[in-house]
mmCIF file of C-alpha atoms in Angstrom:
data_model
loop_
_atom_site.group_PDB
_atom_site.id
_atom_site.type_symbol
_atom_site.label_atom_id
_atom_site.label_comp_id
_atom_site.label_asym_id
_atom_site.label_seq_id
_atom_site.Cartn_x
_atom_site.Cartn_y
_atom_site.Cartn_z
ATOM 1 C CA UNK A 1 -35.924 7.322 5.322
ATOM 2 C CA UNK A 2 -32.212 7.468 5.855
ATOM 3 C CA UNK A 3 -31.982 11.583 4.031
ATOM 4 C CA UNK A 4 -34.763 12.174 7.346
ATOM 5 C CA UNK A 5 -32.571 10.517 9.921
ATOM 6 C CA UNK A 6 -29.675 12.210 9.126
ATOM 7 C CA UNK A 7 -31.559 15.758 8.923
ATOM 8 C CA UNK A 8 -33.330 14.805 12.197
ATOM 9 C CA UNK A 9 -30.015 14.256 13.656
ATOM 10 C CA UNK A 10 -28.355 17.708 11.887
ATOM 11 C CA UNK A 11 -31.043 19.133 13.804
ATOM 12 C CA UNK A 12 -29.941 17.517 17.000
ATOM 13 C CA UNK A 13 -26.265 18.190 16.705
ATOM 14 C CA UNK A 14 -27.284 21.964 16.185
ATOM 15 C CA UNK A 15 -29.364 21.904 19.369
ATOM 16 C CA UNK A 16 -26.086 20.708 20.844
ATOM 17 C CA UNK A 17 -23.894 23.065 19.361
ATOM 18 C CA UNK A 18 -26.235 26.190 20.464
ATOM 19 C CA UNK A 19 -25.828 25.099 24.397
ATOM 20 C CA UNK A 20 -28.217 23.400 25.040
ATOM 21 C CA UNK A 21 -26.190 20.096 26.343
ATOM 22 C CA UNK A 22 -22.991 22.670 26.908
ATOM 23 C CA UNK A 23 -21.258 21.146 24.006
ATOM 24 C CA UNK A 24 -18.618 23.433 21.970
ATOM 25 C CA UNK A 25 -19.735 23.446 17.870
ATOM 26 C CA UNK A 26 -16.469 21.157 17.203
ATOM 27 C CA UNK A 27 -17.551 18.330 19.625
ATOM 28 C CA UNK A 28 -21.273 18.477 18.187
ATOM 29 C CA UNK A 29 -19.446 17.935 14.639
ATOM 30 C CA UNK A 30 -17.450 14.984 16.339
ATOM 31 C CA UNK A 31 -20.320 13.320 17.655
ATOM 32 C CA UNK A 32 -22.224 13.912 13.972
ATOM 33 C CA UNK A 33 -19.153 12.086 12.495
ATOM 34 C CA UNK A 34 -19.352 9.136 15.173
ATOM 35 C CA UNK A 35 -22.500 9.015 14.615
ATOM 36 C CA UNK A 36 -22.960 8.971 10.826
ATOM 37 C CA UNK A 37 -22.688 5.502 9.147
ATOM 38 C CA UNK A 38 -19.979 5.261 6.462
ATOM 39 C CA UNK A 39 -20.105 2.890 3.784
ATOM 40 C CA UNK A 40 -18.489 -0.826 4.405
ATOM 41 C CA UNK A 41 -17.093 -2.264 1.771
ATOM 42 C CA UNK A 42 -19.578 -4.960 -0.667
ATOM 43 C CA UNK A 43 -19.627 -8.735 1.263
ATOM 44 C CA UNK A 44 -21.081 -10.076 -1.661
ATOM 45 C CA UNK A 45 -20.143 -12.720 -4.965
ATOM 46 C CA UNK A 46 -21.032 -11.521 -8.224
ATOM 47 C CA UNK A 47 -24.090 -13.622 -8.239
ATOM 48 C CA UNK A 48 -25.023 -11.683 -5.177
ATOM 49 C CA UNK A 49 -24.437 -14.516 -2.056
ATOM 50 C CA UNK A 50 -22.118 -13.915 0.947
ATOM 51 C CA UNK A 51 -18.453 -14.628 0.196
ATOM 52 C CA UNK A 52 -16.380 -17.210 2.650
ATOM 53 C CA UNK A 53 -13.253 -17.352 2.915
ATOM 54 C CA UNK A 54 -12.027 -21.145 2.187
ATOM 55 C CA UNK A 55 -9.638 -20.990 4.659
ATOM 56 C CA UNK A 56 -10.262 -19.218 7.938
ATOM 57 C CA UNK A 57 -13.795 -19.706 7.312
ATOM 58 C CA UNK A 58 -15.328 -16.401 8.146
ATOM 59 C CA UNK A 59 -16.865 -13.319 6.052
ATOM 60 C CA UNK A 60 -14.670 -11.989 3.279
ATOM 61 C CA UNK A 61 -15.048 -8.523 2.176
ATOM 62 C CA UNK A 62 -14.427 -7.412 -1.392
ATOM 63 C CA UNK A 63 -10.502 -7.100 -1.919
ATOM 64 C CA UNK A 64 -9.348 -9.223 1.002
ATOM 65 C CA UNK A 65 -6.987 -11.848 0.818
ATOM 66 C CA UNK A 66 -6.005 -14.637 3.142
ATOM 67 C CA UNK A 67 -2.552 -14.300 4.222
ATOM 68 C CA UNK A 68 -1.111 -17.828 4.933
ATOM 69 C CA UNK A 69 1.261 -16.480 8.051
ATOM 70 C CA UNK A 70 -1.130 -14.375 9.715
ATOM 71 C CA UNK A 71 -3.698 -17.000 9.464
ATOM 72 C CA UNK A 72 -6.162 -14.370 8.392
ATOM 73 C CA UNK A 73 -8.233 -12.351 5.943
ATOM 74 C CA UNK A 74 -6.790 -8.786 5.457
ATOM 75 C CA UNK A 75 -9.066 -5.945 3.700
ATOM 76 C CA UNK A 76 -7.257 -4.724 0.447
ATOM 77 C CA UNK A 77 -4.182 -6.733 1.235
ATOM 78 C CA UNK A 78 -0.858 -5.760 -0.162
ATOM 79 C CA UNK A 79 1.508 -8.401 1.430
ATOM 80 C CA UNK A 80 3.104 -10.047 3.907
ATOM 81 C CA UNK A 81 5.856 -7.749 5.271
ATOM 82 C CA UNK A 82 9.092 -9.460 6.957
ATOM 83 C CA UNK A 83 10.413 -6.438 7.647
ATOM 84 C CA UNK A 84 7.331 -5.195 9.839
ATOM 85 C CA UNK A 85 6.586 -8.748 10.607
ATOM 86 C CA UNK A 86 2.842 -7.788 10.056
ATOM 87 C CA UNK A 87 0.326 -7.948 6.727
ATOM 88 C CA UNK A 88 0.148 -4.470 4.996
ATOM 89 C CA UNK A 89 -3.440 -4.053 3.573
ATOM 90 C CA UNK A 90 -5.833 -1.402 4.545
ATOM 91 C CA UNK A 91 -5.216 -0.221 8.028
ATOM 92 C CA UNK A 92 -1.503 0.165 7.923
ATOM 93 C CA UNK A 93 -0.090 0.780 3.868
ATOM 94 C CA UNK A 94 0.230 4.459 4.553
ATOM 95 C CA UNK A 95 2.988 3.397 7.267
ATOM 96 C CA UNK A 96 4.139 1.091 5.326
ATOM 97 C CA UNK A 97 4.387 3.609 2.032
ATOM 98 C CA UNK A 98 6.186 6.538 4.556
ATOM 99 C CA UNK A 99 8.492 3.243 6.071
ATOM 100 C CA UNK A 100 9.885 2.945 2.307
ATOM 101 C CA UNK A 101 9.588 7.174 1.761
ATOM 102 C CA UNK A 102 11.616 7.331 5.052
ATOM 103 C CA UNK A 103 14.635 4.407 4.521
ATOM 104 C CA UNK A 104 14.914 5.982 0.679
ATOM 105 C CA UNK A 105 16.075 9.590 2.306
ATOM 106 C CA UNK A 106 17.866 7.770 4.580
ATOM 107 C CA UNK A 107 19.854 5.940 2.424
ATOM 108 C CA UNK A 108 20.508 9.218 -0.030
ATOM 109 C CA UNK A 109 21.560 11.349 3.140
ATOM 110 C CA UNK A 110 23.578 8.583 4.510
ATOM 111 C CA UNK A 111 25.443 8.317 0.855
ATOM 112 C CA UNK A 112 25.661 12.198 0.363
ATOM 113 C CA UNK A 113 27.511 12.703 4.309
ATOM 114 C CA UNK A 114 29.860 9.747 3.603
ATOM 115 C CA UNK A 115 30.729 10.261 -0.143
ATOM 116 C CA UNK A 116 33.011 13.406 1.362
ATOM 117 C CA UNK A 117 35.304 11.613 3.219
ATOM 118 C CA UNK A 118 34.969 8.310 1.286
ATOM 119 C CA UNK A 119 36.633 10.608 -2.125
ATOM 120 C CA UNK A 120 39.367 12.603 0.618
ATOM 121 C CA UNK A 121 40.680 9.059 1.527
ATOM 122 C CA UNK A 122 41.004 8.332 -2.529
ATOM 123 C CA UNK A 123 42.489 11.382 -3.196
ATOM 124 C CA UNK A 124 45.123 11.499 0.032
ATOM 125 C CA UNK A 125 45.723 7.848 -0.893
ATOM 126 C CA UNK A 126 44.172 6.264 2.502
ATOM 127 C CA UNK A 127 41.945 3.628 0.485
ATOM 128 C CA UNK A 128 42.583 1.264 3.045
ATOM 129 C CA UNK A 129 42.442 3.282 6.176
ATOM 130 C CA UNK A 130 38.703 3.740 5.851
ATOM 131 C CA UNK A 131 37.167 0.500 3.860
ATOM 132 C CA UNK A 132 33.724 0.979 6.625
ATOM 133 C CA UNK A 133 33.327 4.453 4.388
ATOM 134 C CA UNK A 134 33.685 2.516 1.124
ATOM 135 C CA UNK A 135 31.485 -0.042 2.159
ATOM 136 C CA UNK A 136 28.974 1.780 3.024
ATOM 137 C CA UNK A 137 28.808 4.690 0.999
ATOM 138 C CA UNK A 138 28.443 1.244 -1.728
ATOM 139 C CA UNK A 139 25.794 -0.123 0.945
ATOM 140 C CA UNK A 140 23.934 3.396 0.554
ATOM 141 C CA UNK A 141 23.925 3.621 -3.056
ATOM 142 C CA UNK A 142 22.197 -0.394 -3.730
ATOM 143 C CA UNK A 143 20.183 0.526 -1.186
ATOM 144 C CA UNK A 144 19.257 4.070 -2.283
ATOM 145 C CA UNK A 145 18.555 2.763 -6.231
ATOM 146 C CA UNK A 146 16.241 -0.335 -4.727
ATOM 147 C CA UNK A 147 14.123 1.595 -2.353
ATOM 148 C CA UNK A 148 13.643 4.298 -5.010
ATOM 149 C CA UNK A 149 12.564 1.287 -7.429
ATOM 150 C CA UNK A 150 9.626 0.122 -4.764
ATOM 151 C CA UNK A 151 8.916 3.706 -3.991
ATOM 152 C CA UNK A 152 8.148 4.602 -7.591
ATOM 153 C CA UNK A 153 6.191 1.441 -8.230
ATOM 154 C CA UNK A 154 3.978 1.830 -4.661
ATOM 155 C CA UNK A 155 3.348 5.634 -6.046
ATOM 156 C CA UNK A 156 2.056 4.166 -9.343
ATOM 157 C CA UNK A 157 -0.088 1.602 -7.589
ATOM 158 C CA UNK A 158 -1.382 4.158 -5.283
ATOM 159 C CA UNK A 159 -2.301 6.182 -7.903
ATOM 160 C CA UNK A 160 -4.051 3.134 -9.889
ATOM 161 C CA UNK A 161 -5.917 2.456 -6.549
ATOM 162 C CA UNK A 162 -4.564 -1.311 -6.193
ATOM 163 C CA UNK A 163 -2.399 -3.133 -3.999
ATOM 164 C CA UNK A 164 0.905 -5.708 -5.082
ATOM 165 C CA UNK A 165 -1.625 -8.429 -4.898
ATOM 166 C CA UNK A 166 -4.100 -6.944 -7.110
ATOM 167 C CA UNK A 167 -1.730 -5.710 -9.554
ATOM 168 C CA UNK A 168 -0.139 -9.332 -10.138
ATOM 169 C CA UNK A 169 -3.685 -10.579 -10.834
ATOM 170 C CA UNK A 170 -4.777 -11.575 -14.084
ATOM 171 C CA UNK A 171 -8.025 -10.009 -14.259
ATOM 172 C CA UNK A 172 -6.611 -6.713 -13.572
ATOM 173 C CA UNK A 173 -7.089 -4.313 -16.905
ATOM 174 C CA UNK A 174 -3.838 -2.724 -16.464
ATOM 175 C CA UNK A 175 -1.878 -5.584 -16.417
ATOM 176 C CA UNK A 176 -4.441 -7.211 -19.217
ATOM 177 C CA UNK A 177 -3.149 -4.286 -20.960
ATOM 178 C CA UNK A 178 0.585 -4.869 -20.335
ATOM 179 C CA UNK A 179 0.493 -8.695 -21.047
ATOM 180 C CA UNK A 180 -1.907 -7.202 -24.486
ATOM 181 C CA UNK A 181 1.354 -5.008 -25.432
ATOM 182 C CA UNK A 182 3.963 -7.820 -25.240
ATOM 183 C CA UNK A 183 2.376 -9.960 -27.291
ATOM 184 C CA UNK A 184 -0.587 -11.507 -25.523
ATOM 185 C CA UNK A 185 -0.812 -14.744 -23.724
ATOM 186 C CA UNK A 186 -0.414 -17.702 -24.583
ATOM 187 C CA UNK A 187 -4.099 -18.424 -25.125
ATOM 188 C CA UNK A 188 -4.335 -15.368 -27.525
ATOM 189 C CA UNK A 189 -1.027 -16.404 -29.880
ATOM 190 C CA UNK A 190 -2.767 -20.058 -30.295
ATOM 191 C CA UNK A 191 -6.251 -17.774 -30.983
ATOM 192 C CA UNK A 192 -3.898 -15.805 -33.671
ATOM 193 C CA UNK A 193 -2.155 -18.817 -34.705
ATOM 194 C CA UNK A 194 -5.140 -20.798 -35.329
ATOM 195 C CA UNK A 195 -7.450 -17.750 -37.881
#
């Protein structure tokens, strides 16, 4: 039933895009788009009832969390971020992920434009003309290594499709996998211990 909608509706939006309403071929395509249901993400519990959250009380998707300073459920939350004073989950990580892109370059082009003058004071012997250069070029380099850090590890989550939250959970396999390589849990050395 749904496969004859949507050709019934094709068939519309090409009646639309040969004149007939005056629309252009790209706005016929735009209203196919609007008009096209995508899929929602699953509201359901393993055993197949409605999930709740426990603390704002309303419908919780699949991958939400509750953040505690919002005071609400966020689809595929990452965190709480102080810096943007907002939660970064669905709608907003790719802001979020060019924010931390964006401060990283900063921080290497503010270190690469002050490291000049910061090595002419050392070798002219003005050290302690400039110590704002010093400091900062320092400033740009803790900076520079940190941001590069959460960079790298936001890449690797985005390419292992889960969020900070996620990734710290224990019934994700990849950190299974990473507690498995260390030596286990504790519940698996007593398992060991015990055979």
């Amino acid at each position: 039933v749904a496969g004859v909608e949507l050709e019934e509706f094709r068939g519309d939006a090409e009646s639309h895009a040969d004149g007939a309403d005056g629309l252009t071929p790209q706005a016929a395509r735009q209203e196919e788009v609007l008009a096209t249901p995508f899929a929602l993400p699953k509201q359901t519990k393993s055993r197949g009832g409605c999930r709740i959250c426990n603390k704002c009380h309303q419908p919780k998707p699949d991958r939400a969390h509750h953040c505690r300073v919002c005071n609400r459920c966020i689809l595929k939350m990452d965190h709480h971020c102080p810096w943007v004073n907002n939660c970064v989950g669905w709608g907003n990580y790719k802001f979020f992920f060019l924010f931390v892109w964006y401060c990283t370059l900063l921080a290497f082009v503010s270190f690469c434009l002050v490291t000049p003058f910061v090595v002419q004071n050392l070798v002219n012997g003005h050290f302690t003309r400039d110590v704002g250069l010093v400091i900062t070029d320092v400033l740009a380099v803790v900076f520079f290594c940190t941001l590069t850090a959460f960079y790298l590890a936001h890449l690797g989550m985005i390419y292992s499709n889960v969020s900070t939250i996620e990734s710290m959970e224990k019934k994700n396999p990849l950190r299974r996998q990473a507690v498995n390589e260390q030596g286990g849990n504790r519940r698996a050395r007593r398992r060991r211990r015990g055979r």
